[in-house]
Amino acid sequence: MALVFQRRGCKHSHWLEDEGFMSPGAREDIIRRNGDCNMTYANLKKRHSRYLQDLYTTLVDVQWRWTLLVFFLGFIISWLSFAFIWYMIIKVHGDDQAVNEEHIPCIQNVKTFTASFLFSIETQHTIGYGSRFTTEECPEAVFVMCIQSITGVILQAFMVGVVFAKLTRPKQRSNTIIFSRNACICLRDGNLCLMFRVGDMRKSFIIGASVKAQVVRKRITEEGEVIPYHQYDVKVGNDDGSENLFFIWPMTIVHVIDEKSPFINMSAVDLMNEKFELVVYLEGTTESTGNTMQARYSYQPADILWGHRFENLIYFDKASDNYIVDFREFNKTKEIPTPLCSARDLEEFRHQNADPLMCYTPSSSDQIVCLEPEMFAAQEVQSAN
């Protein structure tokens, strides 16, 4: 027998197509598919000066091309600056025009700006080819040499730290965390549940993995204030409801639609008419580097499949004596009998009817919503006649 349920506020199947809910519209994701926030700041005063005050974090956050540009410019400017200082020293001391063999220069074998530039590079990076070196004749040259050596060490340490931080930042680790393309709503243990999958492509563990979710949607307060992007906490976890995961293979994350859920009054038809974004994120510590990471993803109503359940993707291979995770099944779902009503209506039905839900048959006067498309079409024909 097909699963049927009392229909409330639903008119005809062609109404869904007329309203455009069968075809996805323009996406306005807060969180993009790659986990980045779809956000740009405008009219922010003193933005650049504030970024320069925290130059290290700015260089870590910007794109690689800007980091490498600052990397090259930092060294080239320091070389040229000290080359100019060295050239001024030899000009003041007259080393560039000295013809007397008894004349002791400040810097041996440096008489041009090109030679000063080469000496600047050798001093800053302690290359020491041996042909150019400072003498005891000019104390100012010895002082500048010390300053440039210290400056070179500081500059190299700073730039190496920036490059290392960019290479090891947690964002790179989150690139191997994958979320299912769709979320599903179906019955599990008699309750309507929203589910999605998360998996890790690497074999290295994420220690202390936990998953959280929030729904971002419009809210109107009792005073009439409109909050366009209110954040509702959504309790998600593994099968027993815990947020902490033993993340050794892809897991199906479950949200039980109960009284505290923002989806408690949402039916299958309401879902297609709603505008919200379900933001999910997984946090943990990478085993290999010890850095804390966060992977983010989001689902819109068009991404949620009502009456579907994820296929199994883990099985034991006796030939290799290993558990196999088949990622071809990661995004696959199958249709299962699921009421199209809201979780609240489902709970009210259980209180009013002692019969099992799967055996419930409405009277001829009841309007119904059924799972099978052919039965839906047949009911529409009867209503039209």
C-alpha positions as YAML, in Angstrom:
chain: A
units: angstrom
residues:
- id: 1
  name: MET
  ca: [0.00, 0.00, 0.00]
- id: 2
  name: ALA
  ca: [1.33, 3.42, -0.85]
- id: 3
  name: LEU
  ca: [2.16, 5.69, 2.00]
- id: 4
  name: VAL
  ca: [-0.41, 8.48, 2.22]
- id: 5
  name: PHE
  ca: [-1.06, 11.29, 4.62]
- id: 6
  name: GLN
  ca: [-3.67, 13.99, 5.24]
- id: 7
  name: ARG
  ca: [-3.15, 16.95, 2.97]
- id: 8
  name: ARG
  ca: [-3.06, 20.52, 4.33]
- id: 9
  name: GLY
  ca: [-2.76, 23.62, 2.23]
- id: 10
  name: CYS
  ca: [-1.68, 21.80, -0.91]
- id: 11
  name: LYS
  ca: [-3.71, 22.30, -4.08]
- id: 12
  name: HIS
  ca: [-2.53, 20.78, -7.34]
- id: 13
  name: SER
  ca: [0.70, 19.29, -8.61]
- id: 14
  name: HIS
  ca: [0.91, 21.78, -11.50]
- id: 15
  name: TRP
  ca: [0.97, 24.56, -8.88]
- id: 16
  name: LEU
  ca: [4.54, 23.56, -8.07]
- id: 17
  name: GLU
  ca: [5.59, 24.03, -11.68]
- id: 18
  name: ASP
  ca: [3.68, 27.29, -12.07]
- id: 19
  name: GLU
  ca: [5.50, 28.78, -9.12]
- id: 20
  name: GLY
  ca: [8.86, 27.75, -10.56]
- id: 21
  name: PHE
  ca: [9.87, 25.45, -7.72]
- id: 22
  name: MET
  ca: [10.76, 22.57, -10.04]
- id: 23
  name: SER
  ca: [13.57, 24.52, -11.68]
- id: 24
  name: PRO
  ca: [16.39, 25.90, -9.53]
- id: 25
  name: GLY
  ca: [16.81, 29.66, -9.56]
- id: 26
  name: ALA
  ca: [19.81, 31.84, -8.97]
- id: 27
  name: ARG
  ca: [21.87, 30.74, -6.00]
- id: 28
  name: GLU
  ca: [22.68, 33.28, -3.33]
- id: 29
  name: ASP
  ca: [25.02, 31.19, -1.22]
- id: 30
  name: ILE
  ca: [26.49, 32.65, 1.95]
- id: 31
  name: ILE
  ca: [29.04, 29.83, 1.90]
- id: 32
  name: ARG
  ca: [30.33, 28.91, -1.53]
- id: 33
  name: ARG
  ca: [30.89, 25.34, -2.65]
- id: 34
  name: ASN
  ca: [34.62, 25.61, -1.86]
- id: 35
  name: GLY
  ca: [33.90, 26.74, 1.71]
- id: 36
  name: ASP
  ca: [34.71, 30.44, 1.22]
- id: 37
  name: CYS
  ca: [32.37, 33.12, 2.52]
- id: 38
  name: ASN
  ca: [30.53, 34.94, -0.25]
- id: 39
  name: MET
  ca: [31.00, 38.35, 1.27]
- id: 40
  name: THR
  ca: [32.56, 41.69, 0.34]
- id: 41
  name: TYR
  ca: [33.02, 44.62, 2.71]
- id: 42
  name: ALA
  ca: [32.07, 48.09, 1.51]
- id: 43
  name: ASN
  ca: [32.51, 51.61, 2.92]
- id: 44
  name: LEU
  ca: [34.97, 50.46, 5.57]
- id: 45
  name: LYS
  ca: [37.01, 53.40, 6.80]
- id: 46
  name: LYS
  ca: [40.78, 53.09, 7.26]
- id: 47
  name: ARG
  ca: [40.63, 49.57, 5.89]
- id: 48
  name: HIS
  ca: [44.08, 49.56, 4.29]
- id: 49
  name: SER
  ca: [45.80, 51.18, 7.27]
- id: 50
  name: ARG
  ca: [44.27, 48.63, 9.63]
- id: 51
  name: TYR
  ca: [45.39, 45.79, 7.38]
- id: 52
  name: LEU
  ca: [48.95, 47.17, 7.33]
- id: 53
  name: GLN
  ca: [48.97, 47.33, 11.11]
- id: 54
  name: ASP
  ca: [48.63, 43.54, 11.07]
- id: 55
  name: LEU
  ca: [50.92, 42.95, 8.08]
- id: 56
  name: TYR
  ca: [51.77, 39.34, 8.95]
- id: 57
  name: THR
  ca: [48.13, 38.18, 9.00]
- id: 58
  name: THR
  ca: [47.41, 40.22, 5.86]
- id: 59
  name: LEU
  ca: [50.21, 38.50, 3.94]
- id: 60
  name: VAL
  ca: [49.00, 35.09, 5.11]
- id: 61
  name: ASP
  ca: [45.42, 35.81, 4.06]
- id: 62
  name: VAL
  ca: [46.03, 37.37, 0.65]
- id: 63
  name: GLN
  ca: [46.47, 35.36, -2.52]
- id: 64
  name: TRP
  ca: [49.83, 33.85, -3.38]
- id: 65
  name: ARG
  ca: [50.62, 36.34, -6.14]
- id: 66
  name: TRP
  ca: [50.51, 39.23, -3.68]
- id: 67
  name: THR
  ca: [52.56, 37.37, -1.10]
- id: 68
  name: LEU
  ca: [55.25, 36.53, -3.67]
- id: 69
  name: LEU
  ca: [55.22, 40.13, -4.92]
- id: 70
  name: VAL
  ca: [55.89, 41.43, -1.40]
- id: 71
  name: PHE
  ca: [58.51, 38.68, -0.99]
- id: 72
  name: PHE
  ca: [60.49, 39.80, -4.06]
- id: 73
  name: LEU
  ca: [60.00, 43.52, -3.49]
- id: 74
  name: GLY
  ca: [61.12, 43.22, 0.13]
- id: 75
  name: PHE
  ca: [64.48, 41.74, -0.81]
- id: 76
  name: ILE
  ca: [65.05, 43.90, -3.89]
- id: 77
  name: ILE
  ca: [64.26, 47.12, -2.03]
- id: 78
  name: SER
  ca: [66.56, 46.17, 0.86]
- id: 79
  name: TRP
  ca: [69.40, 45.32, -1.58]
- id: 80
  name: LEU
  ca: [69.00, 48.58, -3.47]
- id: 81
  name: SER
  ca: [68.67, 50.66, -0.29]
- id: 82
  name: PHE
  ca: [71.88, 49.36, 1.23]
- id: 83
  name: ALA
  ca: [73.63, 49.46, -2.16]
- id: 84
  name: PHE
  ca: [72.85, 53.18, -2.25]
- id: 85
  name: ILE
  ca: [74.26, 53.60, 1.28]
- id: 86
  name: TRP
  ca: [77.43, 51.70, 0.34]
- id: 87
  name: TYR
  ca: [77.84, 53.81, -2.79]
- id: 88
  name: MET
  ca: [77.49, 57.02, -0.76]
- id: 89
  name: ILE
  ca: [80.17, 55.81, 1.65]
- id: 90
  name: ILE
  ca: [82.69, 55.17, -1.12]
- id: 91
  name: LYS
  ca: [81.80, 58.48, -2.83]
- id: 92
  name: VAL
  ca: [82.32, 60.48, 0.37]
- id: 93
  name: HIS
  ca: [85.58, 58.67, 1.08]
- id: 94
  name: GLY
  ca: [86.73, 59.12, -2.51]
- id: 95
  name: ASP
  ca: [87.25, 55.44, -3.19]
- id: 96
  name: ASP
  ca: [85.73, 55.65, -6.67]
- id: 97
  name: GLN
  ca: [88.36, 58.13, -7.91]
- id: 98
  name: ALA
  ca: [91.41, 57.09, -5.90]
- id: 99
  name: VAL
  ca: [94.56, 56.42, -8.00]
- id: 100
  name: ASN
  ca: [97.11, 56.36, -5.20]
- id: 101
  name: GLU
  ca: [98.12, 52.81, -4.36]
- id: 102
  name: GLU
  ca: [98.62, 53.80, -0.70]
- id: 103
  name: HIS
  ca: [94.96, 54.85, -0.47]
- id: 104
  name: ILE
  ca: [92.99, 52.46, 1.76]
- id: 105
  name: PRO
  ca: [89.35, 52.23, 0.63]
- id: 106
  name: CYS
  ca: [86.39, 51.62, 2.90]
- id: 107
  name: ILE
  ca: [85.41, 48.63, 0.77]
- id: 108
  name: GLN
  ca: [87.91, 46.75, -1.31]
- id: 109
  name: ASN
  ca: [87.17, 46.42, -5.05]
- id: 110
  name: VAL
  ca: [83.98, 48.50, -4.89]
- id: 111
  name: LYS
  ca: [84.07, 51.66, -7.03]
- id: 112
  name: THR
  ca: [80.74, 51.64, -8.90]
- id: 113
  name: PHE
  ca: [77.06, 51.36, -8.00]
- id: 114
  name: THR
  ca: [76.92, 47.92, -9.61]
- id: 115
  name: ALA
  ca: [79.74, 46.73, -7.37]
- id: 116
  name: SER
  ca: [77.92, 48.30, -4.40]
- id: 117
  name: PHE
  ca: [74.78, 46.37, -5.31]
- id: 118
  name: LEU
  ca: [76.71, 43.09, -5.51]
- id: 119
  name: PHE
  ca: [78.41, 43.82, -2.20]
- id: 120
  name: SER
  ca: [75.00, 44.56, -0.65]
- id: 121
  name: ILE
  ca: [73.69, 41.14, -1.70]
- id: 122
  name: GLU
  ca: [76.83, 39.37, -0.44]
- id: 123
  name: THR
  ca: [76.63, 41.14, 2.92]
- id: 124
  name: GLN
  ca: [72.93, 40.56, 3.50]
- id: 125
  name: HIS
  ca: [73.07, 36.87, 2.63]
- id: 126
  name: THR
  ca: [76.60, 36.18, 3.92]
- id: 127
  name: ILE
  ca: [77.73, 34.87, 0.55]
- id: 128
  name: GLY
  ca: [81.35, 36.06, 0.87]
- id: 129
  name: TYR
  ca: [82.98, 35.53, -2.51]
- id: 130
  name: GLY
  ca: [86.19, 37.01, -1.10]
- id: 131
  name: SER
  ca: [86.94, 39.80, -3.60]
- id: 132
  name: ARG
  ca: [84.84, 42.51, -1.90]
- id: 133
  name: PHE
  ca: [85.11, 43.22, 1.82]
- id: 134
  name: THR
  ca: [85.12, 46.10, 4.32]
- id: 135
  name: THR
  ca: [88.33, 47.45, 5.85]
- id: 136
  name: GLU
  ca: [89.18, 49.16, 9.16]
- id: 137
  name: GLU
  ca: [89.47, 52.52, 7.44]
- id: 138
  name: CYS
  ca: [85.79, 53.51, 7.80]
- id: 139
  name: PRO
  ca: [83.93, 52.85, 11.09]
- id: 140
  name: GLU
  ca: [80.68, 53.86, 9.37]
- id: 141
  name: ALA
  ca: [81.11, 51.01, 6.88]
- id: 142
  name: VAL
  ca: [81.50, 48.51, 9.73]
- id: 143
  name: PHE
  ca: [78.37, 49.90, 11.38]
- id: 144
  name: VAL
  ca: [76.31, 49.68, 8.14]
- id: 145
  name: MET
  ca: [77.53, 46.12, 7.60]
- id: 146
  name: CYS
  ca: [76.22, 45.13, 11.04]
- id: 147
  name: ILE
  ca: [72.88, 46.84, 10.41]
- id: 148
  name: GLN
  ca: [72.43, 45.13, 7.05]
- id: 149
  name: SER
  ca: [73.27, 41.71, 8.46]
- id: 150
  name: ILE
  ca: [70.66, 42.12, 11.20]
- id: 151
  name: THR
  ca: [68.09, 43.46, 8.72]
- id: 152
  name: GLY
  ca: [68.67, 40.52, 6.39]
- id: 153
  name: VAL
  ca: [68.12, 37.98, 9.18]
- id: 154
  name: ILE
  ca: [64.89, 39.68, 10.28]
- id: 155
  name: LEU
  ca: [63.57, 39.96, 6.72]
- id: 156
  name: GLN
  ca: [64.33, 36.33, 5.91]
- id: 157
  name: ALA
  ca: [62.74, 35.09, 9.13]
- id: 158
  name: PHE
  ca: [59.62, 37.16, 8.47]
- id: 159
  name: MET
  ca: [59.20, 36.01, 4.88]
- id: 160
  name: VAL
  ca: [59.94, 32.35, 5.65]
- id: 161
  name: GLY
  ca: [57.36, 32.51, 8.44]
- id: 162
  name: VAL
  ca: [54.73, 33.92, 6.07]
- id: 163
  name: VAL
  ca: [55.38, 31.28, 3.41]
- id: 164
  name: PHE
  ca: [55.38, 28.47, 5.98]
- id: 165
  name: ALA
  ca: [52.13, 29.72, 7.52]
- id: 166
  name: LYS
  ca: [50.45, 29.85, 4.10]
- id: 167
  name: LEU
  ca: [51.60, 26.33, 3.24]
- id: 168
  name: THR
  ca: [50.43, 24.82, 6.53]
- id: 169
  name: ARG
  ca: [47.29, 26.84, 7.24]
- id: 170
  name: PRO
  ca: [44.21, 24.72, 8.01]
- id: 171
  name: LYS
  ca: [42.37, 25.92, 4.92]
- id: 172
  name: GLN
  ca: [44.52, 23.67, 2.78]
- id: 173
  name: ARG
  ca: [43.62, 20.66, 4.92]
- id: 174
  name: SER
  ca: [39.91, 21.40, 4.52]
- id: 175
  name: ASN
  ca: [40.25, 20.96, 0.75]
- id: 176
  name: THR
  ca: [40.25, 17.19, 1.25]
- id: 177
  name: ILE
  ca: [37.04, 17.27, 3.34]
- id: 178
  name: ILE
  ca: [34.04, 16.63, 1.11]
- id: 179
  name: PHE
  ca: [30.33, 17.06, 1.74]
- id: 180
  name: SER
  ca: [27.51, 15.39, -0.14]
- id: 181
  name: ARG
  ca: [25.98, 17.44, -2.94]
- id: 182
  name: ASN
  ca: [22.52, 17.01, -1.45]
- id: 183
  name: ALA
  ca: [20.95, 16.66, 1.95]
- id: 184
  name: CYS
  ca: [18.04, 14.27, 2.51]
- id: 185
  name: ILE
  ca: [14.90, 14.22, 4.62]
- id: 186
  name: CYS
  ca: [13.38, 10.84, 5.47]
- id: 187
  name: LEU
  ca: [12.07, 8.76, 8.34]
- id: 188
  name: ARG
  ca: [14.54, 7.24, 10.77]
- id: 189
  name: ASP
  ca: [13.31, 5.44, 13.87]
- id: 190
  name: GLY
  ca: [9.89, 6.97, 13.29]
- id: 191
  name: ASN
  ca: [11.15, 10.57, 13.22]
- id: 192
  name: LEU
  ca: [11.65, 12.86, 10.27]
- id: 193
  name: CYS
  ca: [15.37, 13.52, 10.00]
- id: 194
  name: LEU
  ca: [17.53, 15.74, 7.84]
- id: 195
  name: MET
  ca: [20.79, 14.07, 6.83]
- id: 196
  name: PHE
  ca: [23.92, 14.89, 4.91]
- id: 197
  name: ARG
  ca: [27.27, 13.18, 4.41]
- id: 198
  name: VAL
  ca: [30.79, 14.28, 5.18]
- id: 199
  name: GLY
  ca: [33.97, 12.41, 4.32]
- id: 200
  name: ASP
  ca: [37.74, 12.78, 4.37]
- id: 201
  name: MET
  ca: [39.87, 11.88, 1.37]
- id: 202
  name: ARG
  ca: [43.01, 11.45, 3.49]
- id: 203
  name: LYS
  ca: [43.87, 8.51, 5.71]
- id: 204
  name: SER
  ca: [45.35, 10.73, 8.42]
- id: 205
  name: PHE
  ca: [42.85, 11.27, 11.23]
- id: 206
  name: ILE
  ca: [41.16, 14.48, 12.27]
- id: 207
  name: ILE
  ca: [41.44, 14.39, 16.03]
- id: 208
  name: GLY
  ca: [38.47, 15.59, 18.07]
- id: 209
  name: ALA
  ca: [36.26, 16.03, 15.01]
- id: 210
  name: SER
  ca: [32.91, 17.67, 15.67]
- id: 211
  name: VAL
  ca: [30.17, 18.87, 13.36]
- id: 212
  name: LYS
  ca: [27.81, 21.81, 13.79]
- id: 213
  name: ALA
  ca: [25.13, 23.47, 11.69]
- id: 214
  name: GLN
  ca: [23.10, 26.65, 11.54]
- id: 215
  name: VAL
  ca: [20.15, 27.80, 9.48]
- id: 216
  name: VAL
  ca: [20.30, 31.35, 8.14]
- id: 217
  name: ARG
  ca: [16.88, 32.77, 7.25]
- id: 218
  name: LYS
  ca: [14.69, 35.82, 7.69]
- id: 219
  name: ARG
  ca: [13.00, 36.39, 11.05]
- id: 220
  name: ILE
  ca: [10.39, 38.92, 12.11]
- id: 221
  name: THR
  ca: [10.29, 39.83, 15.79]
- id: 222
  name: GLU
  ca: [7.18, 40.53, 17.85]
- id: 223
  name: GLU
  ca: [7.81, 44.25, 17.41]
- id: 224
  name: GLY
  ca: [7.86, 43.89, 13.63]
- id: 225
  name: GLU
  ca: [11.62, 44.19, 13.23]
- id: 226
  name: VAL
  ca: [12.90, 42.25, 10.23]
- id: 227
  name: ILE
  ca: [16.16, 40.38, 10.78]
- id: 228
  name: PRO
  ca: [17.10, 39.30, 7.25]
- id: 229
  name: TYR
  ca: [19.82, 36.85, 8.21]
- id: 230
  name: HIS
  ca: [18.99, 35.36, 11.57]
- id: 231
  name: GLN
  ca: [21.06, 32.35, 12.62]
- id: 232
  name: TYR
  ca: [19.27, 29.38, 14.19]
- id: 233
  name: ASP
  ca: [21.32, 26.66, 15.83]
- id: 234
  name: VAL
  ca: [20.62, 23.20, 14.44]
- id: 235
  name: LYS
  ca: [21.56, 20.20, 16.57]
- id: 236
  name: VAL
  ca: [23.36, 17.66, 14.40]
- id: 237
  name: GLY
  ca: [25.51, 14.65, 15.14]
- id: 238
  name: ASN
  ca: [26.01, 10.98, 14.48]
- id: 239
  name: ASP
  ca: [23.36, 8.32, 14.99]
- id: 240
  name: ASP
  ca: [23.14, 8.87, 18.75]
- id: 241
  name: GLY
  ca: [23.03, 12.67, 18.40]
- id: 242
  name: SER
  ca: [26.57, 13.36, 19.59]
- id: 243
  name: GLU
  ca: [28.50, 16.16, 17.87]
- id: 244
  name: ASN
  ca: [31.80, 14.33, 18.46]
- id: 245
  name: LEU
  ca: [32.75, 12.00, 15.63]
- id: 246
  name: PHE
  ca: [35.12, 9.08, 15.33]
- id: 247
  name: PHE
  ca: [35.96, 10.22, 11.84]
- id: 248
  name: ILE
  ca: [37.59, 7.18, 10.27]
- id: 249
  name: TRP
  ca: [35.29, 6.94, 7.24]
- id: 250
  name: PRO
  ca: [32.51, 9.00, 5.62]
- id: 251
  name: MET
  ca: [29.68, 9.56, 8.05]
- id: 252
  name: THR
  ca: [26.03, 10.46, 7.67]
- id: 253
  name: ILE
  ca: [25.24, 13.41, 9.91]
- id: 254
  name: VAL
  ca: [21.69, 13.41, 11.30]
- id: 255
  name: HIS
  ca: [19.43, 16.18, 12.51]
- id: 256
  name: VAL
  ca: [16.22, 14.97, 14.17]
- id: 257
  name: ILE
  ca: [13.41, 17.36, 13.32]
- id: 258
  name: ASP
  ca: [11.87, 17.88, 16.75]
- id: 259
  name: GLU
  ca: [10.27, 20.74, 18.68]
- id: 260
  name: LYS
  ca: [13.55, 22.68, 18.82]
- id: 261
  name: SER
  ca: [14.21, 22.32, 15.10]
- id: 262
  name: PRO
  ca: [13.61, 25.25, 12.72]
- id: 263
  name: PHE
  ca: [12.13, 22.69, 10.30]
- id: 264
  name: ILE
  ca: [9.37, 21.49, 12.66]
- id: 265
  name: ASN
  ca: [6.55, 23.15, 10.67]
- id: 266
  name: MET
  ca: [8.03, 22.59, 7.23]
- id: 267
  name: SER
  ca: [6.41, 20.13, 4.84]
- id: 268
  name: ALA
  ca: [7.72, 18.95, 1.49]
- id: 269
  name: VAL
  ca: [5.77, 21.67, -0.33]
- id: 270
  name: ASP
  ca: [6.83, 24.30, 2.20]
- id: 271
  name: LEU
  ca: [10.45, 23.29, 1.69]
- id: 272
  name: MET
  ca: [10.27, 24.21, -1.99]
- id: 273
  name: ASN
  ca: [8.71, 27.56, -1.11]
- id: 274
  name: GLU
  ca: [11.13, 28.45, 1.66]
- id: 275
  name: LYS
  ca: [14.26, 30.58, 1.37]
- id: 276
  name: PHE
  ca: [17.02, 29.70, 3.78]
- id: 277
  name: GLU
  ca: [20.55, 28.33, 3.86]
- id: 278
  name: LEU
  ca: [21.74, 25.44, 6.00]
- id: 279
  name: VAL
  ca: [25.40, 26.09, 6.85]
- id: 280
  name: VAL
  ca: [27.33, 23.07, 8.12]
- id: 281
  name: TYR
  ca: [30.92, 22.93, 9.27]
- id: 282
  name: LEU
  ca: [33.28, 20.31, 10.59]
- id: 283
  name: GLU
  ca: [36.05, 21.23, 13.04]
- id: 284
  name: GLY
  ca: [38.98, 19.28, 14.40]
- id: 285
  name: THR
  ca: [42.74, 19.03, 14.75]
- id: 286
  name: THR
  ca: [44.83, 17.59, 11.97]
- id: 287
  name: GLU
  ca: [46.90, 14.65, 13.11]
- id: 288
  name: SER
  ca: [49.92, 15.44, 10.94]
- id: 289
  name: THR
  ca: [50.41, 19.15, 11.77]
- id: 290
  name: GLY
  ca: [48.44, 19.70, 14.98]
- id: 291
  name: ASN
  ca: [46.63, 22.70, 13.46]
- id: 292
  name: THR
  ca: [42.95, 23.32, 14.07]
- id: 293
  name: MET
  ca: [40.93, 23.21, 10.85]
- id: 294
  name: GLN
  ca: [37.39, 23.96, 9.77]
- id: 295
  name: ALA
  ca: [35.62, 22.79, 6.62]
- id: 296
  name: ARG
  ca: [32.38, 24.52, 5.59]
- id: 297
  name: TYR
  ca: [29.53, 23.79, 3.22]
- id: 298
  name: SER
  ca: [25.95, 24.94, 2.74]
- id: 299
  name: TYR
  ca: [22.65, 23.62, 1.44]
- id: 300
  name: GLN
  ca: [19.73, 25.58, 0.05]
- id: 301
  name: PRO
  ca: [16.16, 24.22, -0.25]
- id: 302
  name: ALA
  ca: [16.85, 23.09, -3.82]
- id: 303
  name: ASP
  ca: [19.69, 20.92, -2.49]
- id: 304
  name: ILE
  ca: [17.49, 19.00, -0.03]
- id: 305
  name: LEU
  ca: [15.82, 15.82, -1.31]
- id: 306
  name: TRP
  ca: [12.61, 14.89, 0.50]
- id: 307
  name: GLY
  ca: [11.96, 11.15, 0.72]
- id: 308
  name: HIS
  ca: [15.52, 10.06, -0.04]
- id: 309
  name: ARG
  ca: [18.15, 8.16, 1.91]
- id: 310
  name: PHE
  ca: [21.88, 7.75, 1.30]
- id: 311
  name: GLU
  ca: [23.22, 4.52, -0.13]
- id: 312
  name: ASN
  ca: [25.73, 2.45, 1.80]
- id: 313
  name: LEU
  ca: [29.31, 2.97, 0.66]
- id: 314
  name: ILE
  ca: [31.33, 0.83, 3.11]
- id: 315
  name: TYR
  ca: [31.85, -2.90, 2.75]
- id: 316
  name: PHE
  ca: [34.43, -5.49, 3.79]
- id: 317
  name: ASP
  ca: [36.62, -7.03, 1.11]
- id: 318
  name: LYS
  ca: [37.71, -10.52, 2.13]
- id: 319
  name: ALA
  ca: [40.31, -10.72, -0.63]
- id: 320
  name: SER
  ca: [42.30, -7.75, 0.66]
- id: 321
  name: ASP
  ca: [41.15, -8.13, 4.29]
- id: 322
  name: ASN
  ca: [40.25, -4.44, 4.35]
- id: 323
  name: TYR
  ca: [37.21, -2.26, 4.65]
- id: 324
  name: ILE
  ca: [36.54, -0.53, 1.33]
- id: 325
  name: VAL
  ca: [35.05, 2.96, 1.08]
- id: 326
  name: ASP
  ca: [33.53, 3.34, -2.37]
- id: 327
  name: PHE
  ca: [33.30, 7.08, -3.03]
- id: 328
  name: ARG
  ca: [31.25, 6.41, -6.15]
- id: 329
  name: GLU
  ca: [28.34, 5.89, -3.76]
- id: 330
  name: PHE
  ca: [29.09, 9.01, -1.71]
- id: 331
  name: ASN
  ca: [26.41, 11.21, -3.32]
- id: 332
  name: LYS
  ca: [23.99, 8.47, -4.32]
- id: 333
  name: THR
  ca: [20.55, 8.36, -2.73]
- id: 334
  name: LYS
  ca: [17.45, 6.24, -3.13]
- id: 335
  name: GLU
  ca: [13.79, 7.05, -2.70]
- id: 336
  name: ILE
  ca: [12.01, 5.60, 0.30]
- id: 337
  name: PRO
  ca: [8.41, 5.98, 1.58]
- id: 338
  name: THR
  ca: [8.27, 9.25, 3.51]
- id: 339
  name: PRO
  ca: [5.31, 11.41, 4.61]
- id: 340
  name: LEU
  ca: [5.19, 14.73, 2.81]
- id: 341
  name: CYS
  ca: [3.76, 16.52, 5.82]
- id: 342
  name: SER
  ca: [5.67, 18.45, 8.43]
- id: 343
  name: ALA
  ca: [7.12, 16.83, 11.53]
- id: 344
  name: ARG
  ca: [4.54, 18.61, 13.69]
- id: 345
  name: ASP
  ca: [1.65, 17.26, 11.59]
- id: 346
  name: LEU
  ca: [3.21, 13.82, 11.75]
- id: 347
  name: GLU
  ca: [3.32, 13.99, 15.53]
- id: 348
  name: GLU
  ca: [-0.30, 15.18, 15.71]
- id: 349
  name: PHE
  ca: [-1.37, 12.31, 13.49]
- id: 350
  name: ARG
  ca: [0.29, 9.80, 15.81]
- id: 351
  name: HIS
  ca: [-1.53, 11.26, 18.80]
- id: 352
  name: GLN
  ca: [-4.88, 11.11, 17.02]
- id: 353
  name: ASN
  ca: [-4.55, 7.70, 15.37]
- id: 354
  name: ALA
  ca: [-3.57, 4.43, 16.93]
- id: 355
  name: ASP
  ca: [-3.10, 2.71, 13.58]
- id: 356
  name: PRO
  ca: [0.42, 2.34, 12.20]
- id: 357
  name: LEU
  ca: [1.33, 5.10, 9.82]
- id: 358
  name: MET
  ca: [2.18, 2.77, 6.94]
- id: 359
  name: CYS
  ca: [-1.34, 1.24, 7.05]
- id: 360
  name: TYR
  ca: [-3.30, 4.48, 7.29]
- id: 361
  name: THR
  ca: [-5.93, 4.88, 4.56]
- id: 362
  name: PRO
  ca: [-7.85, 8.17, 4.44]
- id: 363
  name: SER
  ca: [-11.55, 8.40, 3.80]
- id: 364
  name: SER
  ca: [-12.85, 9.29, 0.36]
- id: 365
  name: SER
  ca: [-13.53, 12.84, 1.51]
- id: 366
  name: ASP
  ca: [-9.91, 13.46, 2.59]
- id: 367
  name: GLN
  ca: [-7.45, 15.24, 0.36]
- id: 368
  name: ILE
  ca: [-4.23, 13.30, 0.32]
- id: 369
  name: VAL
  ca: [-0.58, 13.64, -0.55]
- id: 370
  name: CYS
  ca: [1.13, 10.43, -1.60]
- id: 371
  name: LEU
  ca: [4.70, 9.51, -2.33]
- id: 372
  name: GLU
  ca: [4.32, 7.77, -5.68]
- id: 373
  name: PRO
  ca: [4.02, 10.21, -8.64]
- id: 374
  name: GLU
  ca: [1.48, 8.04, -10.48]
- id: 375
  name: MET
  ca: [-0.83, 8.05, -7.45]
- id: 376
  name: PHE
  ca: [-0.38, 11.81, -7.12]
- id: 377
  name: ALA
  ca: [-1.46, 12.25, -10.75]
- id: 378
  name: ALA
  ca: [-4.45, 9.96, -10.30]
- id: 379
  name: GLN
  ca: [-5.60, 11.96, -7.28]
- id: 380
  name: GLU
  ca: [-5.33, 15.21, -9.28]
- id: 381
  name: VAL
  ca: [-7.52, 13.73, -12.04]
- id: 382
  name: GLN
  ca: [-10.15, 12.76, -9.49]
- id: 383
  name: SER
  ca: [-10.09, 16.23, -7.97]
- id: 384
  name: ALA
  ca: [-10.50, 17.85, -11.41]
- id: 385
  name: ASN
  ca: [-13.53, 15.62, -12.20]
...
